[in-house]
Tab-separated table of C-alpha atoms in Angstrom:
chain	number	residue	atom	x	y	z
A	207	MET	CA	-24.900	-7.467	-35.470
A	208	PHE	CA	-25.825	-8.267	-31.894
A	209	LEU	CA	-29.562	-8.310	-32.659
A	210	ARG	CA	-28.951	-11.392	-34.801
A	211	ALA	CA	-27.026	-13.176	-32.060
A	212	PRO	CA	-28.701	-16.082	-30.271
A	213	ARG	CA	-31.085	-14.599	-27.714
A	214	ARG	CA	-30.291	-17.263	-25.118
A	215	PHE	CA	-26.929	-15.729	-24.250
A	216	PHE	CA	-28.381	-12.653	-22.628
A	217	ALA	CA	-30.321	-12.174	-19.455
A	218	SER	CA	-32.611	-9.525	-20.969
A	219	THR	CA	-32.860	-9.032	-24.717
A	220	ALA	CA	-36.095	-7.028	-24.674
A	221	ALA	CA	-34.196	-3.914	-23.648
A	222	VAL	CA	-31.598	-4.546	-26.347
A	223	GLU	CA	-34.156	-4.302	-29.140
A	224	ARG	CA	-35.088	-0.754	-28.099
A	225	ARG	CA	-31.546	0.585	-28.367
A	226	PRO	CA	-30.961	3.028	-31.233
A	227	PHE	CA	-27.215	3.427	-30.656
A	228	ARG	CA	-24.437	3.315	-33.238
A	229	ASN	CA	-23.050	0.156	-31.630
A	230	ASP	CA	-24.894	-2.684	-29.945
A	231	PHE	CA	-23.969	-1.347	-26.507
A	232	THR	CA	-22.691	1.861	-24.977
A	233	HIS	CA	-20.522	-0.053	-22.496
A	234	CYS	CA	-19.125	-3.557	-22.378
A	235	VAL	CA	-17.324	-4.742	-19.233
A	236	ILE	CA	-15.267	-7.929	-19.434
A	237	GLY	CA	-15.091	-9.807	-16.141
A	238	GLY	CA	-17.771	-10.582	-13.561
A	239	GLY	CA	-15.647	-10.418	-10.436
A	240	VAL	CA	-16.282	-7.832	-7.736
A	241	VAL	CA	-14.474	-5.076	-9.652
A	242	GLY	CA	-16.192	-5.811	-12.963
A	243	LEU	CA	-19.554	-5.955	-11.199
A	244	ALA	CA	-18.917	-2.623	-9.478
A	245	VAL	CA	-17.851	-0.970	-12.739
A	246	ALA	CA	-20.789	-2.402	-14.706
A	247	ARG	CA	-23.210	-1.271	-11.981
A	248	GLN	CA	-21.735	2.238	-11.994
A	249	LEU	CA	-21.917	2.603	-15.781
A	250	SER	CA	-25.393	1.087	-16.047
A	251	LYS	CA	-26.816	3.959	-14.006
A	252	ARG	CA	-25.939	6.532	-16.690
A	253	PRO	CA	-29.211	7.614	-18.362
A	254	GLY	CA	-29.728	6.640	-21.978
A	255	THR	CA	-26.935	4.085	-22.050
A	256	SER	CA	-26.709	0.299	-22.301
A	257	THR	CA	-24.203	-1.897	-20.483
A	258	LEU	CA	-23.228	-5.516	-21.119
A	259	LEU	CA	-21.230	-7.562	-18.615
A	260	LEU	CA	-19.376	-10.607	-19.969
A	261	GLU	CA	-18.243	-13.415	-17.652
A	262	ARG	CA	-16.441	-16.484	-18.969
A	263	HIS	CA	-17.520	-18.733	-16.088
A	264	GLN	CA	-21.024	-19.936	-15.276
A	265	ALA	CA	-21.349	-17.685	-12.228
A	266	ILE	CA	-20.099	-14.324	-11.013
A	267	GLY	CA	-17.008	-13.962	-8.860
A	268	THR	CA	-15.598	-17.470	-9.163
A	269	GLU	CA	-11.913	-16.532	-9.357
A	270	THR	CA	-9.981	-14.046	-7.190
A	271	SER	CA	-13.133	-12.353	-5.865
A	272	SER	CA	-14.340	-15.463	-4.032
A	273	ARG	CA	-10.923	-16.839	-3.093
A	274	ASN	CA	-9.538	-14.218	-0.749
A	275	SER	CA	-9.627	-13.176	2.903
A	276	GLU	CA	-12.793	-11.026	2.548
A	277	VAL	CA	-11.008	-8.252	4.438
A	278	ILE	CA	-12.006	-4.596	4.201
A	279	HIS	CA	-8.557	-2.992	4.270
A	280	ALA	CA	-7.657	0.438	5.604
A	281	GLY	CA	-4.870	1.195	3.071
A	282	LEU	CA	-1.812	0.955	5.319
A	283	TYR	CA	0.775	-0.641	3.076
A	284	TYR	CA	0.993	1.384	-0.131
A	285	PRO	CA	2.797	4.544	-1.359
A	286	PRO	CA	1.011	7.856	-0.670
A	287	ASN	CA	0.018	8.756	-4.230
A	288	SER	CA	-0.602	5.247	-5.495
A	289	HIS	CA	-3.917	3.972	-6.781
A	290	LYS	CA	-3.805	1.309	-4.092
A	291	THR	CA	-3.728	3.927	-1.333
A	292	THR	CA	-6.226	6.428	-2.719
A	293	LEU	CA	-8.709	3.811	-3.929
A	294	CYS	CA	-8.436	1.647	-0.807
A	295	LYS	CA	-9.084	4.641	1.469
A	296	ALA	CA	-12.042	5.806	-0.610
A	297	GLY	CA	-13.305	2.270	-1.153
A	298	ASN	CA	-13.168	1.499	2.575
A	299	ALA	CA	-15.655	4.295	3.333
A	300	LEU	CA	-17.839	3.509	0.311
A	301	LEU	CA	-17.976	-0.196	1.124
A	302	TYR	CA	-18.923	0.264	4.767
A	303	ALA	CA	-21.637	2.734	3.733
A	304	LEU	CA	-23.014	0.390	1.058
A	305	CYS	CA	-23.082	-2.576	3.442
A	306	GLU	CA	-24.860	-0.522	6.092
A	307	LYS	CA	-27.436	0.878	3.671
A	308	HIS	CA	-28.270	-2.398	1.934
A	309	HIS	CA	-27.793	-4.807	4.859
A	310	ILE	CA	-24.855	-6.644	3.321
A	311	PRO	CA	-23.210	-8.658	6.134
A	312	TYR	CA	-20.005	-7.090	7.445
A	313	ARG	CA	-18.120	-6.600	10.723
A	314	ARG	CA	-15.700	-3.939	11.913
A	315	THR	CA	-13.361	-6.452	13.522
A	316	GLY	CA	-10.258	-4.305	13.645
A	317	LYS	CA	-6.828	-5.720	12.905
A	318	TRP	CA	-3.631	-6.182	14.867
A	319	ILE	CA	-0.218	-6.085	13.214
A	320	LEU	CA	2.250	-7.947	15.414
A	321	ALA	CA	5.966	-7.526	16.081
A	322	GLN	CA	8.035	-10.254	17.723
A	323	ASP	CA	11.506	-8.643	17.731
A	324	PRO	CA	13.144	-5.201	17.425
A	325	ASP	CA	13.409	-5.395	13.625
A	326	GLN	CA	9.706	-6.137	13.293
A	327	LEU	CA	8.891	-3.353	15.761
A	328	GLU	CA	10.859	-0.953	13.584
A	329	SER	CA	8.755	-2.116	10.619
A	330	LEU	CA	5.586	-1.365	12.602
A	331	GLU	CA	6.902	2.060	13.596
A	332	ARG	CA	7.456	2.904	9.924
A	333	LEU	CA	3.953	1.625	9.145
A	334	HIS	CA	2.460	3.769	11.916
A	335	ALA	CA	4.263	6.896	10.692
A	336	HIS	CA	3.128	6.154	7.150
A	337	ALA	CA	-0.480	5.718	8.285
A	338	CYS	CA	-0.361	8.984	10.251
A	339	ALA	CA	0.896	10.829	7.169
A	340	LEU	CA	-2.060	9.408	5.216
A	341	SER	CA	-4.578	10.251	7.993
A	342	ILE	CA	-5.369	6.554	8.431
A	343	PRO	CA	-6.025	5.856	12.117
A	344	THR	CA	-3.723	3.374	13.858
A	345	LYS	CA	-2.840	3.093	17.520
A	346	TRP	CA	-0.347	1.278	19.706
A	347	LEU	CA	-1.576	-1.172	22.308
A	348	THR	CA	0.269	-1.733	25.539
A	349	SER	CA	1.192	-5.287	26.427
A	350	GLN	CA	-1.430	-5.190	29.170
A	351	GLN	CA	-4.148	-4.063	26.742
A	352	ALA	CA	-3.171	-6.771	24.264
A	353	ARG	CA	-3.170	-9.541	26.903
A	354	SER	CA	-6.517	-8.365	28.265
A	355	ARG	CA	-8.231	-8.386	24.863
A	356	GLU	CA	-6.559	-11.372	23.187
A	357	PRO	CA	-4.748	-13.485	25.811
A	358	ALA	CA	-3.882	-16.224	23.308
A	359	VAL	CA	-1.903	-13.888	21.037
A	360	ARG	CA	1.861	-13.491	21.233
A	361	ALA	CA	3.375	-10.117	20.405
A	362	GLU	CA	6.781	-9.957	22.048
A	363	ALA	CA	7.748	-6.517	20.779
A	364	GLY	CA	4.530	-4.609	20.021
A	365	VAL	CA	1.008	-4.418	18.625
A	366	LEU	CA	-0.268	-1.831	16.147
A	367	GLU	CA	-4.044	-1.733	15.762
A	368	SER	CA	-5.976	-0.710	12.639
A	369	PRO	CA	-9.555	0.079	13.743
A	370	LEU	CA	-10.836	0.681	10.185
A	371	THR	CA	-10.108	-2.883	9.067
A	372	GLY	CA	-13.032	-5.304	8.904
A	373	ILE	CA	-14.564	-8.184	6.996
A	374	VAL	CA	-17.404	-8.497	4.490
A	375	ASP	CA	-19.430	-11.340	3.046
A	376	SER	CA	-17.967	-11.076	-0.452
A	377	HIS	CA	-20.598	-13.374	-1.968
A	378	ALA	CA	-23.454	-11.272	-0.564
A	379	LEU	CA	-21.699	-8.135	-1.807
A	380	MET	CA	-21.346	-9.499	-5.337
A	381	THR	CA	-24.934	-10.738	-5.351
A	382	PHE	CA	-26.099	-7.230	-4.459
A	383	LEU	CA	-23.918	-5.568	-7.114
A	384	HIS	CA	-25.152	-8.010	-9.749
A	385	GLY	CA	-28.792	-7.485	-8.822
A	386	ASP	CA	-28.446	-3.706	-8.728
A	387	PHE	CA	-26.737	-3.772	-12.134
A	388	GLU	CA	-29.570	-5.780	-13.691
A	389	SER	CA	-32.194	-3.600	-11.975
A	390	ALA	CA	-30.634	-0.622	-13.762
A	391	GLY	CA	-31.168	-2.381	-17.103
A	392	GLY	CA	-27.772	-4.032	-17.458
A	393	ASP	CA	-27.367	-7.207	-19.520
A	394	PHE	CA	-25.325	-10.128	-18.226
A	395	ALA	CA	-23.828	-12.976	-20.263
A	396	LYS	CA	-22.274	-15.931	-18.448
A	397	GLY	CA	-20.260	-18.679	-20.080
A	398	ALA	CA	-19.087	-15.924	-22.440
A	399	ARG	CA	-15.349	-16.246	-23.034
A	400	VAL	CA	-13.773	-13.397	-24.997
A	401	VAL	CA	-11.606	-14.779	-27.808
A	402	ASP	CA	-10.856	-11.614	-29.772
A	403	VAL	CA	-11.076	-7.817	-29.476
A	404	GLN	CA	-10.637	-5.388	-32.380
A	405	THR	CA	-11.180	-1.703	-32.970
A	406	ILE	CA	-13.876	-0.430	-35.319
A	407	GLY	CA	-14.010	3.129	-36.605
A	408	HIS	CA	-11.482	5.880	-35.924
A	409	GLY	CA	-10.844	8.779	-33.548
A	410	GLY	CA	-13.970	10.034	-31.811
A	411	ASP	CA	-16.014	7.388	-33.639
A	412	MET	CA	-13.841	4.538	-32.417
A	413	GLY	CA	-15.617	1.509	-31.027
A	414	TYR	CA	-14.771	-2.099	-30.310
A	415	ARG	CA	-15.871	-5.437	-31.632
A	416	VAL	CA	-15.708	-8.203	-29.048
A	417	THR	CA	-15.843	-11.797	-30.236
A	418	VAL	CA	-17.201	-14.251	-27.697
A	419	ASP	CA	-17.238	-18.019	-27.464
A	420	GLY	CA	-20.696	-18.332	-25.907
A	421	ASP	CA	-20.716	-21.913	-24.707
A	422	GLY	CA	-22.672	-21.236	-21.528
A	423	GLN	CA	-26.304	-20.815	-20.561
A	424	VAL	CA	-28.380	-17.878	-19.390
A	425	GLY	CA	-31.666	-18.239	-17.581
A	426	GLY	CA	-31.815	-21.961	-18.391
A	427	GLY	CA	-31.179	-21.531	-22.131
A	428	GLY	CA	-29.114	-23.908	-24.190
A	429	GLY	CA	-25.532	-23.684	-25.337
A	430	GLY	CA	-24.404	-21.641	-28.293
A	431	GLY	CA	-21.411	-20.773	-30.404
A	432	GLU	CA	-19.186	-17.914	-31.368
A	433	PHE	CA	-20.736	-14.479	-31.868
A	434	SER	CA	-19.674	-10.853	-31.590
A	435	ILE	CA	-21.001	-7.571	-30.243
A	436	SER	CA	-19.938	-3.975	-30.812
A	437	THR	CA	-19.546	-1.364	-28.096
A	438	ASP	CA	-18.634	2.300	-27.740
A	439	VAL	CA	-16.723	1.730	-24.485
A	440	LEU	CA	-14.798	-1.367	-23.442
A	441	VAL	CA	-13.609	-1.927	-19.863
A	442	ASN	CA	-11.169	-4.765	-19.255
A	443	ALA	CA	-11.802	-6.034	-15.713
A	444	ALA	CA	-10.939	-9.646	-16.502
A	445	GLY	CA	-8.733	-10.261	-13.453
A	446	LEU	CA	-6.462	-13.228	-14.080
A	447	SER	CA	-7.119	-12.904	-17.834
A	448	ALA	CA	-6.877	-9.111	-18.023
A	449	ILE	CA	-3.398	-9.064	-19.554
A	450	ASP	CA	-4.479	-11.598	-22.196
A	451	ILE	CA	-7.422	-9.350	-23.122
A	452	SER	CA	-5.212	-6.260	-23.223
A	453	ASN	CA	-2.696	-8.014	-25.456
A	454	MET	CA	-5.466	-9.018	-27.889
A	455	LEU	CA	-6.260	-5.375	-28.559
A	456	LEU	CA	-2.705	-4.007	-28.403
A	457	ARG	CA	-1.109	-6.783	-30.466
A	458	SER	CA	-0.037	-4.353	-33.194
A	459	HIS	CA	2.150	-2.586	-30.588
A	460	PRO	CA	4.672	-5.191	-29.401
A	461	GLU	CA	6.265	-2.705	-27.016
A	462	ARG	CA	2.958	-2.408	-25.123
A	463	LEU	CA	2.368	-6.132	-24.639
A	464	LEU	CA	2.639	-7.358	-21.049
A	465	GLN	CA	3.531	-10.594	-19.286
A	466	ALA	CA	1.198	-11.998	-16.635
A	467	TYR	CA	2.550	-13.484	-13.393
A	468	PHE	CA	0.614	-15.467	-10.825
A	469	CYS	CA	1.010	-15.874	-7.099
A	470	LYS	CA	-0.924	-18.707	-5.475
A	471	GLY	CA	-2.066	-18.491	-1.882
A	472	THR	CA	-3.322	-21.431	0.162
A	473	TYR	CA	-5.816	-20.908	2.986
A	474	PHE	CA	-6.121	-23.240	5.955
A	475	SER	CA	-9.262	-24.062	7.924
A	476	TYR	CA	-9.176	-24.453	11.700
A	477	SER	CA	-11.615	-26.826	13.396
A	478	ALA	CA	-10.661	-26.305	17.052
A	479	SER	CA	-12.553	-23.898	19.318
A	480	THR	CA	-9.375	-22.800	21.090
A	481	PRO	CA	-7.413	-20.641	21.151
A	482	LYS	CA	-10.308	-18.205	20.725
A	483	VAL	CA	-9.528	-14.988	18.818
A	484	GLY	CA	-11.878	-12.161	17.810
A	485	THR	CA	-9.486	-9.841	15.963
A	486	LEU	CA	-7.708	-10.152	12.620
A	487	LEU	CA	-4.020	-10.921	13.201
A	488	TYR	CA	-1.261	-10.008	10.742
A	489	PRO	CA	2.508	-10.434	11.059
A	490	ALA	CA	4.761	-7.436	10.546
A	491	PRO	CA	5.122	-6.680	6.809
A	492	ILE	CA	8.193	-7.953	4.994
A	493	LYS	CA	9.581	-5.614	2.337
A	494	GLY	CA	9.454	-7.122	-1.163
A	495	PHE	CA	7.226	-10.017	-0.092
A	496	GLY	CA	4.425	-11.016	-2.476
A	497	GLY	CA	1.748	-10.967	0.249
A	498	LEU	CA	0.957	-9.779	3.769
A	499	GLY	CA	2.073	-12.962	5.493
A	500	THR	CA	0.070	-15.963	6.671
A	501	HIS	CA	-2.480	-14.101	8.758
A	502	LEU	CA	-5.510	-15.011	10.837
A	503	THR	CA	-8.867	-13.889	9.492
A	504	LEU	CA	-12.455	-14.572	10.466
A	505	ASP	CA	-15.574	-15.268	8.467
A	506	MET	CA	-18.960	-13.768	9.260
A	507	ALA	CA	-19.762	-16.691	11.589
A	508	GLY	CA	-16.592	-16.062	13.590
A	509	ARG	CA	-14.761	-19.117	12.273
A	510	VAL	CA	-10.978	-18.790	12.159
A	511	ARG	CA	-8.967	-19.374	8.999
A	512	PHE	CA	-5.333	-18.758	8.146
A	513	GLY	CA	-3.607	-17.620	4.975
A	514	PRO	CA	-2.798	-16.998	2.303
A	515	ASP	CA	0.792	-18.035	1.967
A	516	VAL	CA	2.884	-17.143	-1.100
A	517	GLU	CA	3.650	-19.631	-3.885
A	518	TRP	CA	4.603	-18.326	-7.320
A	519	VAL	CA	3.108	-20.507	-10.059
A	520	PRO	CA	3.152	-20.494	-13.879
A	521	ASP	CA	-0.507	-21.467	-14.256
A	522	PRO	CA	-3.497	-19.655	-12.666
A	523	ASN	CA	-5.754	-22.686	-13.060
A	524	ASN	CA	-4.215	-24.920	-10.392
A	525	LEU	CA	-6.437	-24.273	-7.387
A	526	VAL	CA	-5.761	-27.513	-5.529
A	527	PRO	CA	-4.397	-26.855	-2.019
A	528	ASN	CA	-0.864	-28.128	-1.610
A	529	LYS	CA	-0.509	-30.170	1.593
A	530	SER	CA	3.232	-29.617	1.555
A	531	ARG	CA	2.558	-25.977	2.504
A	532	MET	CA	1.270	-27.032	5.936
A	533	ALA	CA	4.593	-27.257	7.743
A	534	ALA	CA	5.661	-23.722	6.856
A	535	ALA	CA	2.202	-22.382	7.686
A	536	ILE	CA	2.321	-23.940	11.161
A	537	VAL	CA	5.688	-22.351	11.865
A	538	ALA	CA	4.438	-18.936	10.708
A	539	ILE	CA	1.169	-19.114	12.680
A	540	LYS	CA	2.808	-20.271	15.894
A	541	THR	CA	4.966	-17.152	16.009
A	542	TYR	CA	1.856	-15.199	17.006
A	543	LEU	CA	-0.549	-17.942	18.132
A	544	PRO	CA	1.570	-20.417	20.104
A	545	GLY	CA	-1.462	-22.356	21.352
A	546	LEU	CA	-2.393	-23.467	17.835
A	547	GLN	CA	-3.646	-27.056	17.776
A	548	GLU	CA	-1.793	-28.395	14.762
A	549	ALA	CA	-4.126	-31.347	14.208
A	550	ALA	CA	-7.061	-28.928	13.732
A	551	LEU	CA	-5.364	-27.162	10.819
A	552	ALA	CA	-6.098	-28.365	7.277
A	553	PRO	CA	-5.628	-27.029	3.730
A	554	ASP	CA	-8.940	-25.496	2.659
A	555	TYR	CA	-8.884	-23.523	-0.605
A	556	CYS	CA	-6.567	-21.503	-2.831
A	557	GLY	CA	-6.656	-18.175	-4.568
A	558	ILE	CA	-4.456	-16.655	-7.270
A	559	ARG	CA	-3.153	-13.089	-7.189
A	560	PRO	CA	-2.743	-11.455	-10.635
A	561	LYS	CA	0.735	-9.928	-10.610
A	562	LEU	CA	2.376	-7.412	-12.940
A	563	ALA	CA	5.948	-8.230	-11.857
A	564	PRO	CA	7.707	-11.544	-11.238
A	565	GLU	CA	8.864	-12.992	-7.934
A	566	GLY	CA	11.492	-10.867	-6.222
A	567	ILE	CA	10.608	-7.616	-7.993
A	568	GLY	CA	8.565	-5.508	-5.630
A	569	GLY	CA	6.111	-6.526	-2.956
A	570	VAL	CA	2.505	-5.523	-2.391
A	571	GLY	CA	3.502	-1.927	-1.734
A	572	GLN	CA	5.836	-1.509	-4.699
A	573	VAL	CA	3.634	-2.540	-7.656
A	574	ASP	CA	0.526	-0.442	-8.193
A	575	PHE	CA	-2.784	-1.122	-9.908
A	576	VAL	CA	-2.851	-0.136	-13.590
A	577	ILE	CA	-6.073	1.775	-14.312
A	578	ARG	CA	-5.982	3.799	-17.515
A	579	GLU	CA	-7.568	4.602	-20.830
A	580	GLU	CA	-5.028	3.291	-23.290
A	581	GLU	CA	-3.414	5.935	-25.484
A	582	GLY	CA	-4.797	5.822	-29.015
A	583	TYR	CA	-7.751	3.661	-27.944
A	584	SER	CA	-10.493	6.051	-26.960
A	585	GLY	CA	-13.009	4.404	-24.652
A	586	PHE	CA	-10.825	1.377	-23.827
A	587	VAL	CA	-10.020	1.267	-20.094
A	588	ASN	CA	-7.558	-1.307	-18.796
A	589	LEU	CA	-7.690	-2.591	-15.203
A	590	LEU	CA	-4.544	-4.658	-14.669
A	591	GLY	CA	-2.926	-6.217	-11.609
A	592	ILE	CA	-6.035	-5.791	-9.471
A	593	GLU	CA	-5.016	-7.871	-6.474
A	594	SER	CA	-5.452	-6.876	-2.822
A	595	PRO	CA	-6.886	-4.386	-1.900
A	596	GLY	CA	-9.102	-4.807	-4.981
A	597	LEU	CA	-12.145	-5.999	-3.029
A	598	THR	CA	-11.979	-2.989	-0.697
A	599	SER	CA	-11.285	-0.640	-3.607
A	600	SER	CA	-13.964	-1.980	-5.956
A	601	LEU	CA	-16.546	0.797	-5.551
A	602	ALA	CA	-13.871	3.495	-5.762
A	603	ILE	CA	-12.390	1.845	-8.872
A	604	ALA	CA	-15.866	1.986	-10.430
A	605	GLU	CA	-16.096	5.704	-9.713
A	606	MET	CA	-12.603	6.230	-11.149
A	607	VAL	CA	-13.482	4.408	-14.375
A	608	ASP	CA	-16.630	6.516	-14.693
A	609	GLY	CA	-14.493	9.626	-14.211
A	610	ILE	CA	-11.955	8.531	-16.837
A	611	LEU	CA	-14.731	8.050	-19.363
A	612	TYR	CA	-16.990	10.981	-18.524
A	613	GLY	CA	-14.900	13.449	-16.543
């Protein structure tokens, strides 16, 4: 039983000892990235419940959630009825409102999507029509408007602007979500790597036993060993490890086991002060491509960075920037920013996108998030393939998970 587990693993065990529930917890969320934090926060606010958040690393948000462009997306690129579209649109509004209410740093920078030739312009025209059908505002800029606002930017064939796109301090966002979760009585375990998941009970009494290798520390406590907890509800928000977790539970159904794929993206820092740009810049989308192109983004201090590129890799643990990616990045960037000072560009950091399909099978708009309560596993909700726009969608995903569980 959880009450016999080493107390040092948990941020707050006093609340645990007051719980009279059938299992140790009402909810257990695996994964302390931005989506797991949002889900845990949402569930922790249900009266009379208990929520545990498990994170295998020593801090929240150390994988995909802190290794991205920090962009608040508008939802332009995805099919009309997809989770990516509906959750990105809803999440965009929820995220801006949350940042405004709780003073989380953000900026409504806007975004330009750039065409350099007639084929790319046709791609932008399709994107504009798609956005109009989804009631997502976009507008065309004349060449004079574009030159006036961003004289350093090249767009030979056209510019489509997305005014709803912005940026957010993802670390400040996750810190707020974590704090709000714990203020609602949630328990957090770091250094808690899930090594096994099994069902307990049957039907409406089904629950889950989660075995954890607790080799980390909480609140300055010492290390530990393997232990297990039981939970009524289990939410798999493990990001890069989500398919591994899902396969642990579904191992008796070989036809339901999935293969994980990983797409590495390298980001590049830029140390020069010119050319000066104040808007996010994206190339025209390429159908079937694993990303949105090597784009220009800004951090909250206004510093320019470029990326990510697309590099399919077998291992999600290699986060060392590859210097050999520089040449291709320079070529891509100079198509829309010809004044780039090449010597000021340097590999900075990498992120890994969790993919549900291998290279060449569908791009960002063709493969949707998987968000579902698995058939035959009451109370087990899988969140798989949560790549971009996962950060933007995080609050809406949390509301969706709550709806799946409680209607």
